[in-house]
Structures are given as structure tokens and as C-alpha cells.
Tab-separated table of C-alpha atoms and ligand atoms in Angstrom:
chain	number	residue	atom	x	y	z
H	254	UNK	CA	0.000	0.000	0.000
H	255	UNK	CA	1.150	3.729	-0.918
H	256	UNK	CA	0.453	6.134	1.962
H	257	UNK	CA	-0.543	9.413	1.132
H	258	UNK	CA	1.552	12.646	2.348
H	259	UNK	CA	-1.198	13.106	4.646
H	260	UNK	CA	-0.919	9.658	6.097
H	261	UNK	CA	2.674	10.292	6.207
H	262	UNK	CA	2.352	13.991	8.060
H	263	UNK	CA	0.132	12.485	10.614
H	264	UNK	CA	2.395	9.367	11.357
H	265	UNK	CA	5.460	11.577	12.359
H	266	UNK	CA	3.289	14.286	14.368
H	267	UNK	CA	2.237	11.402	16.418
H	268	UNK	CA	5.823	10.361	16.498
H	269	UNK	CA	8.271	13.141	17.127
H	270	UNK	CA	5.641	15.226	18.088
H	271	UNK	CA	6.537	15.287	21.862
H	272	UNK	CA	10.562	15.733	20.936
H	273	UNK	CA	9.395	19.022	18.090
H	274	UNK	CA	7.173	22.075	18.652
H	275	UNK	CA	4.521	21.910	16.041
H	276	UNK	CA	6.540	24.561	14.135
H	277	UNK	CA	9.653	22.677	14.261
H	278	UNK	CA	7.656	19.688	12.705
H	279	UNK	CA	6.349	21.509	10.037
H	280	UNK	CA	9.259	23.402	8.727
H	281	UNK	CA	11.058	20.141	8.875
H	282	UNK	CA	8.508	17.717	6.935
H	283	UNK	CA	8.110	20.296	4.220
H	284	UNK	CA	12.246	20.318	4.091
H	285	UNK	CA	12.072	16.512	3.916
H	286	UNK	CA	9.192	16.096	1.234
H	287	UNK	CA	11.099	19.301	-0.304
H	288	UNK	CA	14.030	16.936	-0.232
H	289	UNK	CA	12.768	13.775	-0.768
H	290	UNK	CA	9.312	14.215	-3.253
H	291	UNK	CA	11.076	17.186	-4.913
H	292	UNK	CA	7.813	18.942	-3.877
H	293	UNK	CA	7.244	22.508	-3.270
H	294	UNK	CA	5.761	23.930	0.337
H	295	UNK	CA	3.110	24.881	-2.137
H	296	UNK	CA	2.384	21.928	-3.582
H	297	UNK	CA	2.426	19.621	-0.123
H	298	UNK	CA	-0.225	22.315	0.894
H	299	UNK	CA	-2.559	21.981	-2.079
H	300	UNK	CA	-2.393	18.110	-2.670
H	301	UNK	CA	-1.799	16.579	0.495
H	302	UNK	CA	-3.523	13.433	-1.478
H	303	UNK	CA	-0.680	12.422	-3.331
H	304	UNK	CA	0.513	9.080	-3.022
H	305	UNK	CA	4.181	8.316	-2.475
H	306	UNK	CA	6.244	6.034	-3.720
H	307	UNK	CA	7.607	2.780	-1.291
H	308	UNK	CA	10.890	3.815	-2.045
H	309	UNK	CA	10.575	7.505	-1.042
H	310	UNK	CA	8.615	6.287	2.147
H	311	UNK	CA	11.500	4.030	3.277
H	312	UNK	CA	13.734	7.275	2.833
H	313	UNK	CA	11.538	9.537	5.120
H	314	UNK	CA	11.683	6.337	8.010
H	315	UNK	CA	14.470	6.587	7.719
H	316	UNK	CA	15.357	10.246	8.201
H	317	UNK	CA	12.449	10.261	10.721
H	318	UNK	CA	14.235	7.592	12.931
H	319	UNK	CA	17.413	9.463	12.833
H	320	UNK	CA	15.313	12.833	14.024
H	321	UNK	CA	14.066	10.628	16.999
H	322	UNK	CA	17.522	10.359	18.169
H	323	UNK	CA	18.179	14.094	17.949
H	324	UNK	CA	20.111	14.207	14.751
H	325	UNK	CA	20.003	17.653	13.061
H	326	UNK	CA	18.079	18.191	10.008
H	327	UNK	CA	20.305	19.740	8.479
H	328	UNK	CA	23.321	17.219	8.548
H	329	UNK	CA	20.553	14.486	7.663
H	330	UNK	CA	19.826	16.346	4.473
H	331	UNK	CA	23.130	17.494	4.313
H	332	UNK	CA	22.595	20.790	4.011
H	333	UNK	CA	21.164	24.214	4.677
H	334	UNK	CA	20.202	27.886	3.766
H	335	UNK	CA	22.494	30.620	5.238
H	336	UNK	CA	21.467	34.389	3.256
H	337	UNK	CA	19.453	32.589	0.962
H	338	UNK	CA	22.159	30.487	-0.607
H	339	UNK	CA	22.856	26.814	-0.191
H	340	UNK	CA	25.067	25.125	1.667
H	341	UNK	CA	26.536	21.502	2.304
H	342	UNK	CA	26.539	21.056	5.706
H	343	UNK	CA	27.927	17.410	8.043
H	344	UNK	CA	29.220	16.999	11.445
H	345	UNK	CA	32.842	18.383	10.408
H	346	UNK	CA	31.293	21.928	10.061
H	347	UNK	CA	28.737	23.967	12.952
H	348	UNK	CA	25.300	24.572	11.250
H	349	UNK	CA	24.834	28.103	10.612
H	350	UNK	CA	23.169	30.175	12.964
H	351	UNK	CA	20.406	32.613	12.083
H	352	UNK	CA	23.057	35.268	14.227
H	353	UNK	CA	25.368	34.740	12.193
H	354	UNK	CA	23.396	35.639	8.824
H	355	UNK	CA	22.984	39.250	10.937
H	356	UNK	CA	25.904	39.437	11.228
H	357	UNK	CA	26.678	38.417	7.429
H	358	UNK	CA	24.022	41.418	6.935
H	359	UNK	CA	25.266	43.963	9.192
H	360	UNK	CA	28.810	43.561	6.563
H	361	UNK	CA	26.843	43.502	3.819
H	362	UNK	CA	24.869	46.943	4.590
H	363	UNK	CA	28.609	48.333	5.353
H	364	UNK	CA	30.570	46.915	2.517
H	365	UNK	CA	28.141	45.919	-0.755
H	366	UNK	CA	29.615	48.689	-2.594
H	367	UNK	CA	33.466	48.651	-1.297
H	368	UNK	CA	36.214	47.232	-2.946
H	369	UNK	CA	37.737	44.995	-0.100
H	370	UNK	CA	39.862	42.517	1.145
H	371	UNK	CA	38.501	40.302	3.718
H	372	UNK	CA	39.677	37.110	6.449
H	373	UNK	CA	37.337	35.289	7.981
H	374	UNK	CA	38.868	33.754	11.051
H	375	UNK	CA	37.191	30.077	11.777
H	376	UNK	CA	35.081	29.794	8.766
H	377	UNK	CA	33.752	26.380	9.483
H	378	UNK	CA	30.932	25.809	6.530
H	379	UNK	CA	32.178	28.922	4.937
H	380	UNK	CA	29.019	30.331	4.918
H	381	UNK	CA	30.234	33.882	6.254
H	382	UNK	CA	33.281	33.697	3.618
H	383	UNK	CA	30.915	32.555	0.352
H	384	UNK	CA	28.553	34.780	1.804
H	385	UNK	CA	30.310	37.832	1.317
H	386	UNK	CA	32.385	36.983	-2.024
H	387	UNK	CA	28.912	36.309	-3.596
H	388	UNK	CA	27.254	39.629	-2.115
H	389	UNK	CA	30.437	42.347	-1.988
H	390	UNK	CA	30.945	41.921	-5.985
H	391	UNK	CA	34.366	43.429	-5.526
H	392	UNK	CA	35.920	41.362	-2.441
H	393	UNK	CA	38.771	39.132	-2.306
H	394	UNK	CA	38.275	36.771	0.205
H	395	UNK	CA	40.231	34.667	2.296
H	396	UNK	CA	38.953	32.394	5.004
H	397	UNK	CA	40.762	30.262	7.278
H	398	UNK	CA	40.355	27.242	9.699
H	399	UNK	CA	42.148	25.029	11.818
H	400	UNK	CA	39.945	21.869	10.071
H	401	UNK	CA	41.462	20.854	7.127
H	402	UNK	CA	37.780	18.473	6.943
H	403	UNK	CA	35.895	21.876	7.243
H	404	UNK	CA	37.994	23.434	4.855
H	405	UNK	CA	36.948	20.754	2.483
H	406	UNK	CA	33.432	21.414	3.173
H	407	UNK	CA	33.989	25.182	2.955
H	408	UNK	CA	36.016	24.963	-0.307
H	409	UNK	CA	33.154	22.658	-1.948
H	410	UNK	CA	30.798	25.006	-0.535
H	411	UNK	CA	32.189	27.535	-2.522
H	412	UNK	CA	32.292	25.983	-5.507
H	413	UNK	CA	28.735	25.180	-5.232
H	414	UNK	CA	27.536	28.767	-4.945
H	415	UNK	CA	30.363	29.957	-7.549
H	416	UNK	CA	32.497	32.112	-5.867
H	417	UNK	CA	36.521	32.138	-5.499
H	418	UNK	CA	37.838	31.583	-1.843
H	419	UNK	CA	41.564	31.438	-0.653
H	420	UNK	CA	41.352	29.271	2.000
H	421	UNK	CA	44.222	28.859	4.418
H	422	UNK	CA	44.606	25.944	6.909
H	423	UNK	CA	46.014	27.890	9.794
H	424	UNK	CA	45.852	27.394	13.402
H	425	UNK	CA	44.685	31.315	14.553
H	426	UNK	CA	45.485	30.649	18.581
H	427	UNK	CA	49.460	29.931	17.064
H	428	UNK	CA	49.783	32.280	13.766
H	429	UNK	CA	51.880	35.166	13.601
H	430	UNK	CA	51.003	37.875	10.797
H	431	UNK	CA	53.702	36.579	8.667
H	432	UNK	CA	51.402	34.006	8.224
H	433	UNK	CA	48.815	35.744	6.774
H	434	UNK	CA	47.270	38.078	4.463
H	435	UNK	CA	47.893	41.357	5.239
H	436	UNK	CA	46.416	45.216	4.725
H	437	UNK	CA	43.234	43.782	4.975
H	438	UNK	CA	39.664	46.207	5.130
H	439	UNK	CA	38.095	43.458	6.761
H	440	UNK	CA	38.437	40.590	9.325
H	441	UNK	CA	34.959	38.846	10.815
H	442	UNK	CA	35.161	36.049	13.302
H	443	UNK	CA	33.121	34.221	14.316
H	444	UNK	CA	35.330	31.676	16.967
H	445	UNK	CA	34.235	28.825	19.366
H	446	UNK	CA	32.800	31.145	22.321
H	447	UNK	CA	30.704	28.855	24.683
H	448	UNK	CA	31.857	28.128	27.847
H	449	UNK	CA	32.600	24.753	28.526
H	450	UNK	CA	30.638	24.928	31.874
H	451	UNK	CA	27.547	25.971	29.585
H	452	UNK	CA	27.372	22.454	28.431
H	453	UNK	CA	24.577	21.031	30.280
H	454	UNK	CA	22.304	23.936	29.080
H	455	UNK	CA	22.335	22.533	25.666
H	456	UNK	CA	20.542	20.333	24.083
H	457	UNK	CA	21.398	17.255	22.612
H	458	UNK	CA	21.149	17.735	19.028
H	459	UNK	CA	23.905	20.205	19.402
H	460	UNK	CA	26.290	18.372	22.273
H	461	UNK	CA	25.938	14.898	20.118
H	462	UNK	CA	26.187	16.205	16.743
H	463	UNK	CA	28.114	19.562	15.835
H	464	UNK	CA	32.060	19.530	16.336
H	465	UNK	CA	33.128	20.259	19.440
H	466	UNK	CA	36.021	22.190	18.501
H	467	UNK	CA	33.475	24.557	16.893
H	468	UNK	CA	32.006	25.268	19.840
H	469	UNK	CA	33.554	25.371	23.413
H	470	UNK	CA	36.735	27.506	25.049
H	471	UNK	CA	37.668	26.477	28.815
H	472	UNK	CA	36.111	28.598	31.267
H	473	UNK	CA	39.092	29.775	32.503
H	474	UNK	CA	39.785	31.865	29.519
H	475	UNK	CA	36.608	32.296	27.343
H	476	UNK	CA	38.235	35.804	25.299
H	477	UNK	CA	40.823	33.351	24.151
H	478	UNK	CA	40.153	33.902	20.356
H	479	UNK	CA	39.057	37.674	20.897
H	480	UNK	CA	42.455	38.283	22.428
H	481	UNK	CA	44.603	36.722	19.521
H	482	UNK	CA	42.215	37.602	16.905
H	483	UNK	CA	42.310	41.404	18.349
H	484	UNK	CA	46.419	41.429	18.666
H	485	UNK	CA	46.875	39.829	14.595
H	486	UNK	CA	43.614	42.477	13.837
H	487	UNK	CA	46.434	45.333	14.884
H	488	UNK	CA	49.129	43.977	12.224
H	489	UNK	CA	46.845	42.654	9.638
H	490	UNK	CA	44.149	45.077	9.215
H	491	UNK	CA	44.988	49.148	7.287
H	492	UNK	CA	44.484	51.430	9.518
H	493	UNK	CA	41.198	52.076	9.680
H	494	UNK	CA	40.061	48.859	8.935
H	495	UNK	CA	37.100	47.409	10.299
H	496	UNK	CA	36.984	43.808	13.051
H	497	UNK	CA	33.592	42.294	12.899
H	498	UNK	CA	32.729	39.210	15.822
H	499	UNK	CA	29.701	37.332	16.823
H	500	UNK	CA	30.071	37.343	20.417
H	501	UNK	CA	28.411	35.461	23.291
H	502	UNK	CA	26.082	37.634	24.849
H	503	UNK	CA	26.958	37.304	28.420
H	504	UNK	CA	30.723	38.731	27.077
H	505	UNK	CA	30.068	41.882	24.967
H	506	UNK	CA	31.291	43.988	27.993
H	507	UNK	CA	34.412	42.040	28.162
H	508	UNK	CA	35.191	41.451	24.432
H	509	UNK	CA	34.501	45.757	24.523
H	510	UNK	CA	37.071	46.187	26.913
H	511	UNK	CA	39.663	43.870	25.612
H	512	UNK	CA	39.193	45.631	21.933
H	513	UNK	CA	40.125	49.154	23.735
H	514	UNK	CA	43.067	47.529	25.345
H	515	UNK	CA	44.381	47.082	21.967
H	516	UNK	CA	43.553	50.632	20.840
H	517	UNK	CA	40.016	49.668	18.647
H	518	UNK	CA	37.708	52.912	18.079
H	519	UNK	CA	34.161	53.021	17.292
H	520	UNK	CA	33.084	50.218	19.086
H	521	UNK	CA	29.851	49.046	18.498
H	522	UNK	CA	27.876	46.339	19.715
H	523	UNK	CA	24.904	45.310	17.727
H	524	UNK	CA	21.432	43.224	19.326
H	525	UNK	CA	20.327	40.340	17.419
H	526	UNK	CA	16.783	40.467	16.346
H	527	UNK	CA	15.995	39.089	19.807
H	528	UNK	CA	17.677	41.685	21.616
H	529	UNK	CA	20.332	40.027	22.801
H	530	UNK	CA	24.042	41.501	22.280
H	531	UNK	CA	25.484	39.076	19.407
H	532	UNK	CA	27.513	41.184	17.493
H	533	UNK	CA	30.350	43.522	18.124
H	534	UNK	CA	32.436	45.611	15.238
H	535	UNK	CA	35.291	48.112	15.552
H	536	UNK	CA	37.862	49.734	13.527
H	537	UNK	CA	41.864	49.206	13.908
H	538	UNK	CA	43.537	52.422	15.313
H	539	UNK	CA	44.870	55.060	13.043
H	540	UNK	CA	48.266	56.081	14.014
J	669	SAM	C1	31.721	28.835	15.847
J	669	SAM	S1	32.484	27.986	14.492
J	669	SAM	C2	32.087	29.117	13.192
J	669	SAM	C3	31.903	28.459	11.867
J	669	SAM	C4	31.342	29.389	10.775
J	669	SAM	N1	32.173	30.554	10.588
J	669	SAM	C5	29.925	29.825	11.135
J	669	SAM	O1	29.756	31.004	11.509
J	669	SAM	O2	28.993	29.006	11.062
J	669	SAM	C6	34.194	28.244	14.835
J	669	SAM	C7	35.178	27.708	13.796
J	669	SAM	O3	36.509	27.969	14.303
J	669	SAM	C8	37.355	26.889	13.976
J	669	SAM	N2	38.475	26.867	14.926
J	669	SAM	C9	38.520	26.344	16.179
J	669	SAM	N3	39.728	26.511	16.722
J	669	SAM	C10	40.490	27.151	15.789
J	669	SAM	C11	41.836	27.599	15.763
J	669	SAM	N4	42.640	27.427	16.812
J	669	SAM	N5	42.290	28.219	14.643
J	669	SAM	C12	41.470	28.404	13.574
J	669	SAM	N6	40.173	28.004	13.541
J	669	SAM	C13	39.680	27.384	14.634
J	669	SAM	C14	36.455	25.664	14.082
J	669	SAM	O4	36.980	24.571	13.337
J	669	SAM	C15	35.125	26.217	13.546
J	669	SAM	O5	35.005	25.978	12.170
């Protein structure tokens, strides 16, 4: 017997729907039939009669089951929107965060029109690197990481969505500038900022699935990253040029402070759409 994607939709409500708000449910079924049935939101809406095939069925067990035991959607599928583009996404990268395509924004309102040079530090996905080489026309972008398996990702990543990308495998907590480019406009971070003692606030889809060294910094030192980031920023950046981070937001007094310490102006710390401080830019000192 063929169930129908009605059938289907009703199945999995009754059985992820205590693990899922009914939102979360939604927006992932229509990714799956999306993915699966090659059929539009749309089109699930308006004929919820349609029969599907055994085959595809098995498929969408399948990726049900592997929901049930709190594996992200996104590395499932393998992949994800970030600014409207696509990206391949699997547990060597961090799935991008709605913050982060803010912050991707916040650039893009400063920059679209510039002719810059840019680093991000920690690209992971690359979705902050593509990002910007697809939306500032005239960038050149490079984008580093310490993962030479998320560079991979990032550099197919890239390819996918067209754009060029020096990528540099580089660890950032042992570089010195020689290392890297230099009279950059731009540098945007976005580095492993969660505490470690944070841990047991998160939920498992994130503490089973997404790297690790993504994520956490010892408590004993969370501005790790900011600090070395901030000291290379001095060297690598023109004068002038501008030092974009996502930030955690129980540190944007302390990442503030640490970015005067190294003689930063026009400090700025921007709320995420929730109102939370997620987002911090300032502009090397002009001797
Ligand atoms: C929070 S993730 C950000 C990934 C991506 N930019 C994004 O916004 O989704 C931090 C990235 O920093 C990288 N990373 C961790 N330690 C590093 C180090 N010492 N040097 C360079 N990159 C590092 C991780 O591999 C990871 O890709």
C-alpha cells in the first residue's frame, strides 16, 4: 500500500511530536518532502492526497528515525540555507546560525559597494566567507580554519555557490602575521565562544552532533580567540580597517574592553533580532 503525504504527516506528528514544537515539525517535513518528493511547500499544501512512492517512504523512516535520536536536520539532508544560498553542511562543520546571517548582513549593509579585502577567522561551513564573495561583488576573500575536513566542506561550498575563496589551513590561537594576508579592510570572526561549563544547558542535538572544537573555550579563559584575533587584527588590518565578531552575549562587555586595550575605536555592539548583544564591530587604530 502507498500512503498518502497526509498519512505520512500524521504518522510523524504522532511520532516526534513530543521531541518538536509543532513549528519545528512543520518546517522540517516540508524540508524533507522538499528533499525527498522534490515537492514545493506549495504543492504539499494543495495536494496533500498524493501518493508516495515505497521507495521515497523508506527514505523519510528513515530520516524520521534518525530525528528521533536528535540528529540535526540539516546534517541528515546534508545541508542548509544561510542568506538565501545553499550550503553543504555534516558533522565536520557547525550549522549556521540565524546570528550569524545578521551578522553576514550587518557587513553587507557596510561593505556591498566597497572594494575589499577580507579574512574570515574560523570559517567552518564557509558560509560567512561565500557569503560575502557572492554579495560584496568586488571582495577578495580569504577564510581560514584550523579543520582541514571543514575546509573541504567550505572549499566545496564555494564551488557550489560559484564564488573564489583562498582558504588557508592555519591554526589562529598559534599564527603570527607573517602568516597571513595582510592590509586587509576586513576581518569577521566568528570563533568557538561557549563556555565549557555551559554544556549542560544545551541540548542534545547540538552536544551529540556539531564539532566540538566549533564550539567550546575552557572557562578559565573564554576571550581566548578575541584576544589573539584582536592582537593579529592590529598587524593585519589598514588602519582604519574594520573587526567584525559574533560574540556570546553574556561577554560583549568584556570582548569591549579587551578591543580598547588594543587601541580599537568606534566600538559598536549590535542586538540580534531578539535583543540580545550578538555582534560587536570596531575599527583598527589610526596612528
Ligand atoms: C563557531 S564555528 C564558526 C563556523 C562558521 N564561521 C559559522 O559562523 O557558522 C568556529 C570555527 O573555528 C574553527 N576553529 C577552532 N579553533 C580554531 C583555531 N585554533 N584556529 C582556527 N580556527 C579554529 C572551528 O573549526 C570552527 O570551524
Amino acid at each position: 500500500m502507498n500512503y498518502t503525504i497526509s498519512q505520512i504527516t500524521a504518522n510523524v506528528k504522532k511520532t516526534l511530536g513530543s521531541k518538536f514544537s509543532a513549528r519545528e515539525l512543520d518546517s522540517q517535513l516540508f524540508l524533507i518532502y522538499e528533499k525527498i518528493l522534490n515537492l514545493s511547500r506549495l504543492n504539499v499544501l494543495a495536494y496533500p492526497d498524493t501518493k508516495v512512492l515505497n521507495s521515497d517512504y523508506k527514505q523519510i523512516v528513515n530520516i524520521v528515525s534518525r530525528l528521533s535520536k536528535n540528529e540535526p536536520i540539516q546534517y541528515i539532508l546534508g545541508e542548509t540555507e544561510f542568506y538565501g544560498l545553499f550550503f553543504k553542511v555534516n558533522q565536520d562543520v557547525l550549522i549556521p546560525r540565524p546570528e550569524t546571517e545578521e551578522l553576514a548582513q550587518w557587513i553587507i549593509n557596510d561593505f556591498k559597494k566597497a572594494t575589499i579585502t577580507l579574512l574570515d577567522i574560523g570559517t567552518g561551513s564557509g558560509c560567512i566567507a561565500v557569503t560575502l564573495a557572492k554579495e560584496i561583488l568586488s571582495s577578495k576573500v580569504f577564510a581560514l580554519d584550523i579543520s582541514e575536513v571543514s575546509l573541504k566542506v567550505a572549499h566545496e561550498n564555494a564551488q557550489m555557490n560559484g564564488v573564489k575563496v583562498n582558504f588557508i589551513k592555519q591554526d589562529i590561537l598559534n599564527a603570527v602575521a607573517s602568516d597571513l594576508p595582510v592590509n586587509l579592510d576586513l576581518i569577521v570572526s566568528n570563533p568557538p565562544y561557549i563556555k565549557k561549563s555551559e554544556m549542560i544547558l544545551m541540548q542534545p542535538n547540538v552536544l551529540d552532533y556539531e564539532p566540538p572544537l566549533a564550539l567550546f573555550v575552557d572557562d578559565a579563559d573564554p576571550l581566548l580567540f578575541y584576544r589573539a584575533i584582536a592582537k593579529l587584527g592590529c598587524s593585519l588590518l589598514k588602519p582604519g580597517g574594520a573587526l567584525y565578531f559574533e560574540i556570546n552575549e553574556s561577554l560583549s562587555r568584556e570582548v569591549f574592553q579587551l578591543l580598547e586595550s588594543f587601541n580599537y575605536y568606534e566600538i559598536a555592539v549590535k542586538n540580534d533580532i531578539h535583543g540580545k548583544p550578538r555582534m560587536l564591530k570596531a575599527l583598527n587604530y589610526k596612528p
